[in-house]
Protein backbone atom coordinates (compact mmCIF):
# COMPACT_ATOMS: atom_id res chain seq x y z
CA MET A 1 1.90 7.07 5.36
CA ILE A 2 3.41 3.72 5.32
CA HIS A 3 6.81 3.05 3.84
CA THR A 4 8.37 -0.41 3.36
CA HIS A 5 11.16 -1.88 2.22
CA THR A 6 11.92 -2.29 -1.54
CA VAL A 7 13.91 -4.63 -3.87
CA ASN A 8 15.50 -2.09 -5.33
CA ALA A 9 19.33 -1.97 -2.99
CA ASP A 10 20.30 1.15 -3.87
CA PHE A 11 17.04 2.70 -2.56
CA SER A 12 17.83 4.78 0.97
CA ARG A 13 16.45 2.92 3.88
CA LEU A 14 17.53 5.59 6.80
CA PRO A 15 15.00 7.54 8.60
CA LEU A 16 13.99 10.99 7.85
CA ASN A 17 15.77 14.21 9.46
CA PHE A 18 18.87 11.40 9.91
CA ASP A 19 21.76 13.67 9.12
CA ILE A 20 24.72 10.59 7.28
CA SER A 21 27.52 13.15 8.28
CA LYS A 22 26.86 12.49 12.32
CA PRO A 23 26.09 8.48 12.33
CA ASN A 24 26.59 8.78 16.19
CA GLN A 25 23.91 11.76 16.82
CA PRO A 26 20.63 10.43 18.37
CA LEU A 27 17.63 10.44 15.84
CA PRO A 28 16.01 13.85 16.82
CA GLY A 29 12.80 13.13 18.45
CA LEU A 30 13.13 9.38 19.10
CA MET A 31 11.75 8.28 22.60
CA THR A 32 11.01 5.15 24.56
CA LEU A 33 7.35 3.96 24.42
CA LYS A 34 7.18 4.73 28.26
CA ALA A 35 8.11 8.37 27.98
CA PHE A 36 5.91 8.85 24.49
CA MET A 37 2.80 7.28 26.85
CA GLU A 38 3.91 9.50 29.76
CA GLY A 39 3.46 13.00 27.88
CA GLY A 40 5.95 12.65 25.07
CA HIS A 41 2.94 11.90 22.79
CA GLU A 42 3.08 16.22 22.99
CA VAL A 43 6.06 16.62 21.38
CA PRO A 44 6.13 17.70 17.60
CA GLY A 45 8.06 15.10 15.36
CA VAL A 46 8.14 12.96 17.78
CA LYS A 47 9.21 9.36 16.95
CA ILE A 48 8.92 5.48 18.42
CA LEU A 49 10.75 2.68 17.67
CA VAL A 50 8.40 -0.07 18.53
CA ALA A 51 8.48 -3.97 17.33
CA VAL A 52 5.06 -5.95 16.46
CA LYS A 53 3.71 -8.22 18.73
CA SER A 54 0.49 -9.12 17.63
CA ILE A 55 -1.46 -8.71 14.23
CA GLY A 56 -5.08 -9.27 15.06
CA ALA A 57 -7.49 -10.17 12.66
CA LYS A 58 -9.33 -7.71 10.35
CA LYS A 59 -12.61 -6.53 11.37
CA VAL A 60 -15.64 -4.25 10.09
CA ILE A 61 -16.89 -1.74 11.91
CA THR A 62 -20.13 -0.13 10.86
CA ASN A 63 -20.92 3.26 12.68
CA LYS A 64 -24.41 4.15 13.16
CA GLN A 65 -24.55 7.45 10.82
CA ASP A 66 -27.55 7.77 8.49
CA PRO A 67 -26.74 6.20 6.13
CA PRO A 68 -25.02 3.58 8.17
CA THR A 69 -21.15 2.85 6.45
CA SER A 70 -18.60 0.44 6.98
CA SER A 71 -14.32 0.90 7.97
CA GLU A 72 -12.01 -2.30 8.37
CA LEU A 73 -10.04 -1.98 10.93
CA VAL A 74 -6.85 -4.00 12.01
CA GLU A 75 -5.62 -3.43 15.74
CA VAL A 76 -1.83 -4.40 16.21
CA GLY A 77 0.21 -4.80 18.78
CA LEU A 78 3.38 -3.21 19.40
CA PHE A 79 5.88 -3.04 22.68
CA ASP A 80 9.40 -1.76 23.03
CA ASP A 81 11.77 -2.58 26.31
CA THR A 82 9.82 -0.41 27.92
CA GLY A 83 6.09 -0.89 27.21
CA GLU A 84 3.36 -2.12 25.00
CA ILE A 85 0.50 -0.41 23.43
CA THR A 86 -2.07 -1.19 20.70
CA LEU A 87 -2.01 0.80 17.05
CA SER A 88 -5.34 0.86 15.22
CA LEU A 89 -5.03 0.95 11.46
CA TRP A 90 -8.40 1.94 10.03
CA ARG A 91 -9.80 1.50 6.51
CA GLU A 92 -6.71 1.30 3.23
CA VAL A 93 -4.01 1.51 5.98
CA ALA A 94 -5.45 -1.86 7.36
CA THR A 95 -3.98 -3.45 4.54
CA SER A 96 -0.12 -2.84 5.32
CA ALA A 97 0.06 -4.90 8.46
CA ARG A 98 -0.67 -7.84 5.91
CA GLU A 99 3.17 -8.37 5.22
CA TRP A 100 4.16 -7.82 9.13
CA VAL A 101 5.44 -10.40 10.91
CA ALA A 102 4.87 -10.29 14.81
CA SER A 103 8.30 -10.39 16.39
CA GLU A 104 10.33 -9.75 13.72
CA THR A 105 8.77 -6.37 11.98
CA ILE A 106 10.03 -3.26 13.43
CA LEU A 107 8.42 0.27 12.97
CA LEU A 108 9.78 3.33 13.13
CA ILE A 109 6.53 5.94 13.41
CA THR A 110 7.06 9.40 13.36
CA ARG A 111 4.05 11.58 14.79
CA PRO A 112 1.61 9.31 15.98
CA SER A 113 -2.08 10.06 17.17
CA PHE A 114 -2.14 8.87 20.85
CA ARG A 115 -5.44 8.64 23.00
CA GLU A 116 -5.21 7.99 26.86
CA SER A 117 -7.43 5.08 28.39
CA ILE A 118 -10.66 4.73 26.66
CA SER A 119 -13.23 2.39 28.05
CA LYS A 120 -14.48 0.58 25.06
CA TYR A 121 -10.31 -0.54 24.74
CA GLY A 122 -10.64 -1.95 28.06
CA GLY A 123 -8.88 1.12 29.44
CA LYS A 124 -5.63 1.08 27.47
CA PRO A 125 -4.40 3.40 25.71
CA ILE A 126 -4.40 3.48 21.70
CA LEU A 127 -2.12 4.80 19.10
CA GLY A 128 -3.41 6.10 15.75
CA LEU A 129 -2.15 7.17 12.59
CA THR A 130 -2.86 11.12 11.30
CA VAL A 131 -1.93 12.75 7.65
CA LYS A 132 1.04 13.91 9.37
CA SER A 133 1.92 10.24 10.77
CA MET A 134 4.53 8.03 8.81
CA VAL A 135 5.92 4.81 9.65
CA ASP A 136 8.95 3.18 7.96
CA VAL A 137 8.73 -0.67 7.84
CA ASP A 138 12.31 -2.31 9.10
CA PRO A 139 14.31 0.79 8.78
CA SER A 140 18.19 0.46 8.14
CA SER A 141 19.85 0.28 11.61
CA GLU A 142 22.80 2.15 10.51
CA TRP A 143 21.75 4.88 12.51
């Protein structure tokens, strides 16, 4: 699920599980991208705060099943001060990246999926989304 900002100024943009009564407490499960890739992806409820580095062109991928089916794919480059990773957005979620701006859009991703080095992706790790993932776009910085 991808949450974007809204035109309603009264709408709270605080991250899920943030305790407003304890403003100086760290967000539970938040870690750096480097820590996430070095094993933190196995932590339940993990969160990463990243910036959009690049947004690739929309691709249409056709599988070899019988009958063949097609899916849209958009690859988004993400980074923080400790590392970089590619986020693969498939099917209807791929359109979410349309409004993101490189070097401006911030994403708080909760429970992303993680694939270690895959040769068809140049041996680089890949980030993905599952039904349990949540993406907050440009979350409030009040926490």
